[in-house]
Amino acid sequence: MQVLESPVQTTLEEGIPLSEVTFCVVDLETTGGSPVDSRITEVGAVKYRGGERIGVFQTLVNPGLAIPPYITHLTGIDDLMVRGEPPIEAVIPTFAEFVRGCVFVAHNARFDFSFVNAALVRLDYDPVPPPPVCTARLARRVVWPDVPNVRLQTLAQYFRTAVRPCHRALADAEAAAEVLVGLLELGGRLGIATLGDLHGTVRARGRPHFGRIRLADGLPNAAGVYLFRGRDGRVLYVGKSKDLRTRVKSYFYGDGRKKIEELLAETHSVEGVPCGSELEALVLETRLIRTHEPKYNRRGRTWRRYAYLKIDPSEAFPRIKVVREPKGDHASFLGPFPTSHHVRLAKEALEEAFPIRRCTRAMGPKTRFAPCALADLGRCATPCDGRIDPERYGELVRDLLSSLTSPGGLLEALEERMDRLAQAERFEEAAEARDRLRVLAEALVRRRADRWLSQSGALRLRDAQGRTLRLLGASLVRGDGAGPIPLPCPRDRADELAVVRAWLTRNRVRLEHADHPPAEPVDGGGRLHALLTRLREADRRQ
Ligand code: SF4
């Protein structure tokens, strides 16, 4: 057994520069292809760090079983050669120590890695931690298609290695190590600089755009927002990340999604905007998506589908309308809702609780026409035939509007109806009532939070990391000219308000200043939260 070595590093963080990583390049000869049934006949390993060879390990191993003739024909190792050699039990302790703390490398690494770990585990040693680095896979990313294939023989010729592979363990390990050094040198020009980069490259599934991974070179390892731009400078995609450089590189490792492949094919440059906090990154991402409506951000155009419920008490006999824009000085709005399905459910919930008219005909104080079936069912106050005058109808509308602010009674009534349906085993109707109730309750929770944020004026908050955040009218102040978010929130700023609301709900922050101290109506808050918890719990059980 031959062992020559220098000490190795013991930490293998993904950010470690490759020049500081100790690689152990391993090659095995075996009696066959199965790590369960076959045994090792020879071990060759070479350690490299910073392009320098710092250790070597080589030994023949007595496998304890006959070596098949075709293996002998391939490697030249026969039963006679290994008869006096140590068994794997005697080799493993030294080899385990040799490979400890190194990144395991092999050509077609899965084979050698599985044999080594099977032997280590069989003899009660800790396995070598994954992932191994495969020089064949790495070559596919770095030198393909400059080479006809990624066989070790071919790569040794390409890199003109001093040692040529010959199906003996040490020679093959030496050749693979020289190939690794060559690949890392070329990979450096592609931006493979750290151990994390190397692992990502080896894991990469496709490679059509891998050569352009260097577009990420100028990005910092910092939190922020990134923009993929096309040849004409158009923004194609906006995203955010805690680590801009690592995240952008990950796209080039082979995401596998067709859309991402198309995005990378169109990308000409990638820009990064570092942000001081997660909230800033979230808000900036949303603002950039709204401004540029990038082709590959699905969210970019969804705000155009948002809708509101509108009730205008200045009309003689108001009804609940679905509108796309929150316009109307005297009107009250609920929303925006993300889809027409959601807005319809909320409308039905309110109409279930209040006998507001549902017909769409224009009605003045004296308009009269024949009632519809809702009159007979008792589901409409029936102003169309004069059964209710504008004053009494106005009281009904005022009740509805006040229940949007103090929804305790409204929610109680709807919840009781849902429970009655369930008890009567009208499960389908009960499920529909539950869906309507949930959509309405969620909208009311959002409404309360948005009013609180918007009406507090200037807010100064401190996050868990001690950073100061400033909001003005629910809008994060970051010097980009974005003004306060008015209420009702316009559709094109609804995503931004949702991001701020959700972030404040998820994170612990300290309120240091508010122009107008926060206050919310007492009635309904507890019931709203209890109700939503109950509905979500029921969803989880289904
Ligand atoms: S009962 Fe009359 S007011 Fe009510 S929805 Fe029907 S038509 Fe309209």
XYZ file of C-alpha atoms and ligand atoms in Angstrom:
550
model
C 0.000 0.000 0.000
C 1.364 3.411 -0.970
C 0.230 6.561 0.879
C 1.770 10.021 0.503
C -0.120 13.068 1.695
C -0.356 16.556 3.178
C -3.074 17.826 5.578
C -6.477 18.792 4.165
C -9.109 21.405 4.948
C -11.983 20.201 7.118
C -14.808 22.546 6.095
C -16.627 22.216 2.798
C -18.971 25.180 2.630
C -20.472 25.785 -0.775
C -18.973 29.292 -0.938
C -15.379 28.089 -0.532
C -13.185 29.073 -3.533
C -12.116 26.069 -5.587
C -8.466 26.965 -5.080
C -8.961 26.186 -1.372
C -10.782 22.884 -1.858
C -8.943 19.577 -1.511
C -10.123 17.106 -4.127
C -9.581 13.371 -3.808
C -9.737 11.840 -7.274
C -10.471 8.136 -6.975
C -10.451 5.217 -9.365
C -11.291 1.608 -8.504
C -10.845 -1.688 -10.255
C -13.436 -4.288 -9.258
C -14.596 -7.826 -9.984
C -17.844 -6.529 -11.599
C -20.401 -3.742 -11.778
C -22.491 -4.266 -8.639
C -21.342 -2.715 -5.351
C -23.403 -5.396 -3.547
C -22.119 -8.546 -5.239
C -18.766 -7.426 -6.660
C -15.610 -6.533 -4.778
C -12.779 -4.024 -5.139
C -9.484 -5.347 -6.541
C -7.483 -2.110 -6.684
C -7.740 1.407 -5.264
C -5.994 4.427 -6.740
C -6.495 7.949 -5.407
C -4.774 11.294 -5.812
C -5.333 14.430 -3.785
C -5.120 17.862 -5.370
C -5.432 21.340 -3.970
C -4.906 24.564 -5.880
C -3.765 22.587 -8.930
C -1.001 20.884 -6.870
C -0.800 17.188 -6.189
C -0.552 16.761 -2.418
C -1.183 13.059 -1.782
C -1.406 9.656 -3.410
C -2.933 6.336 -2.363
C -2.571 3.062 -4.212
C -3.053 -0.562 -3.330
C -4.173 -3.846 -4.801
C -6.930 -5.523 -2.793
C -7.611 -9.238 -2.345
C -11.330 -9.420 -3.195
C -11.819 -12.850 -1.584
C -13.470 -14.187 -4.718
C -12.376 -15.179 -8.215
C -11.773 -12.379 -10.726
C -13.768 -13.042 -13.921
C -11.592 -13.577 -17.032
C -13.087 -10.596 -18.899
C -12.040 -8.316 -16.014
C -8.539 -9.752 -16.113
C -8.517 -9.192 -19.868
C -9.519 -5.541 -19.333
C -7.303 -4.615 -16.360
C -4.541 -7.198 -16.357
C -5.346 -7.944 -12.680
C -5.708 -11.683 -12.040
C -6.178 -13.926 -9.008
C -2.446 -14.509 -8.722
C -1.663 -10.783 -8.502
C -4.027 -10.192 -5.587
C -3.420 -13.449 -3.667
C -0.903 -11.895 -1.249
C -2.544 -8.454 -1.079
C -4.537 -7.090 1.916
C -8.322 -7.613 2.048
C -10.600 -4.559 1.920
C -10.988 -4.739 5.738
C -7.289 -3.888 6.030
C -7.377 -1.184 3.330
C -10.474 0.732 4.369
C -9.171 2.349 7.610
C -6.252 4.006 5.795
C -8.351 4.923 2.785
C -11.125 6.414 4.973
C -8.533 8.613 6.640
C -7.025 9.568 3.253
C -10.329 10.690 1.759
C -11.633 12.412 4.928
C -12.416 16.111 4.499
C -11.978 15.990 0.705
C -14.406 16.448 -2.158
C -14.749 13.008 -3.750
C -14.058 13.079 -7.490
C -14.126 10.283 -10.052
C -14.739 9.776 -13.725
C -18.313 8.429 -13.936
C -18.338 9.066 -10.206
C -21.489 7.146 -9.378
C -19.674 3.845 -9.905
C -16.633 4.536 -7.694
C -18.667 6.480 -5.115
C -21.139 3.632 -4.636
C -18.376 1.007 -4.315
C -16.412 3.070 -1.794
C -19.467 3.854 0.327
C -20.739 0.262 0.167
C -17.371 -0.926 1.502
C -17.254 1.796 4.199
C -20.783 1.072 5.404
C -20.210 -2.705 5.339
C -17.264 -2.207 7.667
C -19.068 0.259 9.965
C -17.343 3.417 8.745
C -19.146 6.648 7.944
C -19.821 6.936 4.206
C -18.169 9.695 2.182
C -20.682 12.584 2.149
C -22.359 13.330 -1.196
C -22.374 14.823 -3.711
C -19.366 13.430 -5.574
C -17.956 15.425 -8.478
C -18.056 13.546 -11.764
C -15.398 14.622 -14.290
C -17.466 13.127 -17.144
C -20.509 15.264 -16.248
C -18.321 18.298 -15.665
C -16.693 17.807 -19.085
C -20.149 17.736 -20.700
C -20.804 21.218 -19.322
C -17.369 22.700 -19.914
C -15.745 21.215 -23.052
C -18.642 19.697 -24.980
C -18.903 19.830 -28.012
C -15.175 20.528 -28.466
C -14.587 16.832 -27.701
C -16.318 13.964 -29.563
C -17.192 12.212 -26.276
C -16.374 12.473 -22.580
C -14.547 9.172 -22.134
C -11.494 9.464 -19.885
C -9.198 8.424 -22.745
C -10.595 11.221 -24.954
C -10.359 13.860 -22.258
C -6.798 12.802 -21.384
C -5.849 13.365 -25.010
C -7.697 16.699 -25.095
C -5.880 17.978 -22.005
C -2.606 16.242 -22.977
C -2.248 14.660 -19.539
C 1.179 13.357 -18.509
C -0.388 10.054 -17.397
C -2.651 8.209 -19.833
C -5.492 5.993 -18.526
C -4.939 2.243 -18.897
C -7.652 0.607 -16.716
C -5.388 0.507 -13.705
C -6.575 2.401 -10.663
C -3.707 4.788 -9.964
C -3.014 5.648 -13.616
C -6.700 6.316 -14.222
C -6.982 8.391 -11.028
C -3.872 10.406 -12.049
C -5.310 11.002 -15.520
C -8.730 11.961 -14.109
C -7.040 14.370 -11.673
C -5.189 16.108 -14.513
C -8.452 16.272 -16.457
C -10.127 17.814 -13.378
C -7.438 20.493 -13.148
C -7.948 21.315 -16.836
C -11.728 21.419 -16.479
C -11.556 23.714 -13.451
C -9.250 26.052 -15.325
C -11.685 26.288 -18.251
C -14.653 26.358 -15.866
C -13.177 29.415 -14.126
C -13.772 31.370 -17.318
C -17.412 30.252 -17.241
C -17.850 31.542 -13.706
C -17.322 28.249 -11.854
C -15.435 29.747 -8.945
C -16.719 28.128 -5.764
C -17.583 24.646 -4.586
C -21.270 25.576 -4.842
C -20.756 26.607 -8.476
C -19.025 23.298 -9.165
C -21.797 21.228 -7.578
C -24.421 23.231 -9.443
C -22.595 22.690 -12.729
C -22.287 18.963 -12.214
C -25.967 18.727 -11.264
C -27.036 20.755 -14.319
C -29.483 18.823 -16.453
C -29.412 20.642 -19.769
C -26.685 22.777 -21.151
C -27.910 24.731 -24.177
C -27.402 28.048 -22.371
C -24.802 27.017 -19.838
C -21.989 28.842 -21.638
C -23.760 32.134 -20.840
C -23.648 31.566 -17.090
C -21.010 34.298 -17.066
C -23.868 36.810 -17.390
C -24.155 36.350 -13.614
C -20.501 37.209 -12.996
C -21.121 40.864 -12.192
C -23.879 40.152 -9.675
C -23.152 40.336 -5.940
C -23.778 37.552 -3.439
C -26.367 39.803 -1.800
C -30.139 40.041 -1.474
C -31.996 41.991 -4.109
C -33.886 41.965 -7.361
C -32.633 40.726 -10.736
C -33.815 41.642 -14.214
C -33.285 39.504 -17.313
C -33.105 41.795 -20.341
C -33.373 41.017 -24.032
C -31.123 42.265 -26.810
C -33.168 45.472 -27.129
C -32.954 46.144 -23.378
C -36.553 45.087 -22.818
C -37.142 43.529 -19.382
C -38.067 39.869 -19.905
C -38.264 38.668 -16.327
C -37.971 40.086 -12.810
C -37.253 38.010 -9.730
C -35.891 38.431 -6.235
C -33.461 36.430 -4.172
C -31.490 36.404 -0.965
C -28.380 35.776 -3.099
C -28.528 37.383 -6.544
C -25.448 35.712 -8.046
C -26.301 32.187 -6.877
C -29.948 32.497 -7.912
C -29.247 33.794 -11.401
C -26.614 31.113 -11.967
C -29.101 28.434 -10.980
C -31.168 29.226 -14.107
C -28.213 28.288 -16.307
C -27.627 24.979 -14.526
C -30.644 23.586 -16.351
C -34.003 24.419 -14.822
C -35.787 22.019 -17.152
C -38.912 24.155 -17.577
C -39.652 25.075 -21.183
C -40.417 28.690 -20.286
C -37.042 29.086 -18.601
C -35.256 27.689 -21.652
C -37.111 30.218 -23.805
C -36.269 33.020 -21.378
C -32.562 32.146 -21.410
C -32.570 31.938 -25.191
C -33.822 35.546 -25.353
C -31.682 36.907 -22.510
C -28.858 39.229 -23.470
C -27.934 40.635 -20.052
C -28.829 40.261 -16.397
C -28.989 43.227 -14.037
C -29.027 43.062 -10.249
C -30.333 45.661 -7.802
C -29.155 44.968 -4.231
C -31.759 45.686 -1.547
C -31.319 46.420 2.116
C -34.149 44.207 3.333
C -36.466 41.418 2.264
C -39.425 43.810 2.231
C -37.573 46.221 -0.039
C -36.775 43.370 -2.453
C -40.403 42.208 -2.443
C -41.750 45.699 -3.056
C -39.181 46.561 -5.714
C -39.888 43.277 -7.530
C -43.609 44.074 -7.554
C -43.069 47.648 -8.735
C -40.740 46.544 -11.537
C -43.187 43.860 -12.653
C -45.979 46.428 -12.718
C -43.874 48.935 -14.638
C -42.371 46.588 -17.223
C -45.014 43.829 -17.384
C -42.246 41.397 -18.346
C -43.161 38.709 -20.831
C -42.086 35.866 -18.521
C -43.703 37.128 -15.282
C -47.166 35.629 -15.251
C -48.084 38.012 -12.432
C -47.254 40.987 -14.677
C -50.675 41.126 -16.256
C -52.923 39.382 -13.731
C -53.820 42.681 -12.030
C -55.906 43.547 -15.055
C -58.284 40.743 -14.031
C -58.828 42.126 -10.541
C -62.344 43.289 -9.696
C -64.216 45.071 -6.910
C -67.641 45.071 -5.362
C -69.198 48.530 -5.465
C -72.176 49.854 -3.513
C -73.238 53.421 -4.216
C -75.658 54.681 -1.528
C -76.315 57.869 -3.502
C -78.485 55.809 -5.885
C -82.198 55.444 -5.107
C -82.105 51.658 -4.854
C -78.456 50.607 -4.886
C -77.382 47.085 -5.797
C -74.027 45.358 -5.392
C -72.088 45.809 -8.623
C -68.960 44.126 -9.905
C -66.592 46.735 -11.346
C -63.035 46.767 -12.694
C -62.097 50.246 -11.483
C -62.868 51.646 -8.011
C -64.398 54.895 -9.275
C -67.217 56.883 -7.661
C -66.968 59.571 -4.986
C -69.903 58.391 -2.896
C -69.481 54.674 -3.368
C -68.003 52.052 -1.038
C -65.810 49.275 -2.385
C -64.700 45.854 -1.280
C -61.663 44.344 -2.989
C -59.865 44.050 -5.235
C -60.547 40.334 -5.663
C -58.073 38.328 -7.717
C -60.586 36.716 -10.102
C -64.158 37.109 -11.257
C -64.947 33.825 -9.467
C -63.848 35.299 -6.135
C -65.748 38.516 -6.621
C -68.892 36.575 -7.537
C -68.638 34.448 -4.381
C -68.279 37.535 -2.172
C -71.237 39.213 -3.895
C -73.400 36.143 -3.352
C -72.408 36.024 0.326
C -73.515 39.626 0.874
C -76.723 39.114 -1.094
C -77.438 36.052 1.023
C -77.260 38.149 4.184
C -79.003 41.301 2.897
C -82.149 41.341 0.703
C -80.613 43.866 -1.701
C -82.034 43.881 -5.215
C -80.047 41.900 -7.785
C -81.686 42.995 -11.042
C -79.613 45.295 -13.244
C -82.331 47.653 -14.485
C -81.780 51.327 -13.697
C -84.119 52.430 -10.903
C -85.155 55.892 -9.839
C -87.254 56.591 -6.692
C -90.486 56.079 -8.604
C -89.472 53.336 -11.016
C -91.868 50.394 -10.949
C -91.799 47.030 -12.738
C -92.902 43.467 -12.108
C -90.941 41.600 -9.461
C -88.941 38.456 -10.199
C -88.956 35.125 -8.320
C -86.691 36.534 -5.594
C -89.695 38.460 -4.256
C -91.695 35.262 -3.661
C -88.679 33.562 -2.112
C -88.272 36.459 0.319
C -84.699 37.045 -0.935
C -85.246 40.621 -2.116
C -86.833 43.605 -0.391
C -88.629 44.135 -3.728
C -88.366 47.867 -4.370
C -89.536 47.216 -7.949
C -93.227 47.033 -6.952
C -92.991 49.689 -4.235
C -92.999 47.196 -1.343
C -90.145 49.156 0.224
C -89.568 52.886 -0.049
C -86.170 54.504 -0.688
C -85.734 55.496 2.992
C -86.217 51.985 4.376
C -84.165 50.543 1.526
C -81.458 53.088 2.426
C -81.385 51.700 5.986
C -80.806 48.255 4.557
C -77.898 49.573 2.516
C -76.450 51.394 5.523
C -76.597 48.141 7.516
C -74.728 46.393 4.721
C -72.034 49.075 4.585
C -71.543 49.181 8.338
C -71.202 45.393 8.406
C -68.167 45.702 6.099
C -66.460 47.631 8.883
C -67.954 45.742 11.853
C -68.715 42.319 10.383
C -69.494 40.374 13.576
C -73.241 40.001 12.970
C -72.869 39.397 9.231
C -70.379 36.587 9.717
C -72.421 35.025 12.499
C -75.513 34.893 10.271
C -73.615 33.367 7.343
C -71.867 30.860 9.568
C -75.160 29.766 11.118
C -76.640 29.262 7.668
C -73.663 27.161 6.633
C -73.978 25.022 9.772
C -77.739 24.571 9.255
C -77.127 23.292 5.730
C -74.498 20.853 6.983
C -76.807 19.597 9.747
C -79.556 19.068 7.176
C -77.004 16.990 5.213
C -77.214 19.389 2.279
C -73.472 19.069 1.981
C -73.067 20.492 -1.494
C -74.907 23.689 -0.558
C -72.993 23.840 2.740
C -69.705 23.619 0.821
C -70.797 26.453 -1.477
C -71.806 28.535 1.538
C -68.403 27.845 3.094
C -66.583 28.978 -0.058
C -68.588 32.182 -0.174
C -68.007 32.835 3.515
C -64.269 32.249 3.247
C -63.809 34.585 0.277
C -65.836 37.295 2.008
C -64.017 36.878 5.339
C -60.607 37.030 3.647
C -61.588 40.198 1.800
C -62.774 41.780 5.051
C -59.492 40.900 6.788
C -57.555 42.477 3.913
C -59.795 45.547 4.069
C -59.113 46.086 7.771
C -55.348 45.694 7.358
C -55.245 48.008 4.336
C -57.241 50.710 6.080
C -54.971 50.471 9.078
C -51.850 50.787 6.917
C -53.177 53.522 4.703
C -54.721 55.677 7.404
C -51.688 55.575 9.697
C -49.876 58.029 7.403
C -46.121 57.852 7.898
C -44.979 54.714 9.732
C -41.502 53.959 11.040
C -40.891 50.292 11.811
C -37.884 48.301 12.959
C -37.505 44.739 11.729
C -35.991 41.752 13.547
C -32.523 42.569 12.138
C -32.729 46.100 13.550
C -33.249 47.772 10.152
C -35.538 50.783 9.881
C -38.416 50.598 7.390
C -40.453 53.623 6.419
C -43.941 53.424 4.976
C -46.046 56.317 3.778
C -49.677 55.492 3.160
C -48.829 51.763 2.990
C -46.127 52.432 0.376
C -42.503 51.584 1.195
C -40.371 54.716 0.968
C -37.268 53.926 -1.126
C -36.660 57.078 -3.139
C -38.051 55.818 -6.446
C -40.967 58.235 -6.589
C -43.690 55.742 -5.679
C -46.316 57.693 -3.753
C -48.773 56.542 -1.051
C -51.278 53.849 -2.009
C -54.787 55.349 -1.969
C -57.901 53.538 -0.747
C -59.632 51.826 -2.380
C -56.379 50.435 -3.671
C -56.090 50.765 -7.467
C -55.711 47.461 -9.313
C -52.187 48.170 -10.498
C -50.919 48.626 -6.932
C -52.894 45.806 -5.356
C -49.964 43.348 -5.620
C -47.652 45.808 -3.894
C -50.112 46.371 -1.061
C -50.591 42.603 -0.748
C -46.828 42.102 -0.473
C -46.496 44.691 2.309
C -49.539 43.335 4.149
C -48.327 39.718 3.934
C -44.790 40.610 4.977
C -46.014 42.536 8.032
C -48.255 39.605 8.967
C -45.366 37.112 8.705
C -42.652 39.113 10.433
C -42.114 40.602 13.840
C -41.634 44.351 13.619
C -41.569 47.109 16.182
C -43.692 50.190 15.540
C -41.556 53.230 16.382
C -43.722 55.977 14.932
C -47.119 56.450 13.316
C -48.633 59.781 12.222
C -52.031 58.444 13.263
C -51.881 55.711 15.906
C -53.305 52.481 14.548
C -56.845 51.632 15.552
C -59.366 49.195 14.184
C -63.023 48.525 15.011
C -63.322 46.139 17.933
C -66.344 44.355 16.532
C -65.659 41.507 14.193
C -61.858 41.231 14.385
C -61.820 38.237 16.742
C -64.673 36.539 14.896
C -62.970 37.070 11.538
C -59.741 35.450 12.652
C -61.485 32.605 14.493
C -63.659 31.949 11.460
C -60.762 31.870 9.007
C -58.807 29.553 11.301
C -61.814 27.221 11.449
C -62.323 27.238 7.661
C -58.628 26.631 6.920
C -58.550 23.820 9.475
C -61.577 22.242 7.752
C -59.776 22.544 4.386
C -56.708 20.787 5.772
C -58.818 17.886 7.055
C -60.437 17.322 3.639
S -87.602 41.381 -6.828
Fe -87.648 43.190 -8.139
S -86.051 44.503 -7.325
Fe -85.708 42.471 -6.490
S -84.316 41.584 -7.884
Fe -86.297 40.934 -8.549
S -86.885 42.463 -10.054
Fe -85.175 43.311 -8.928
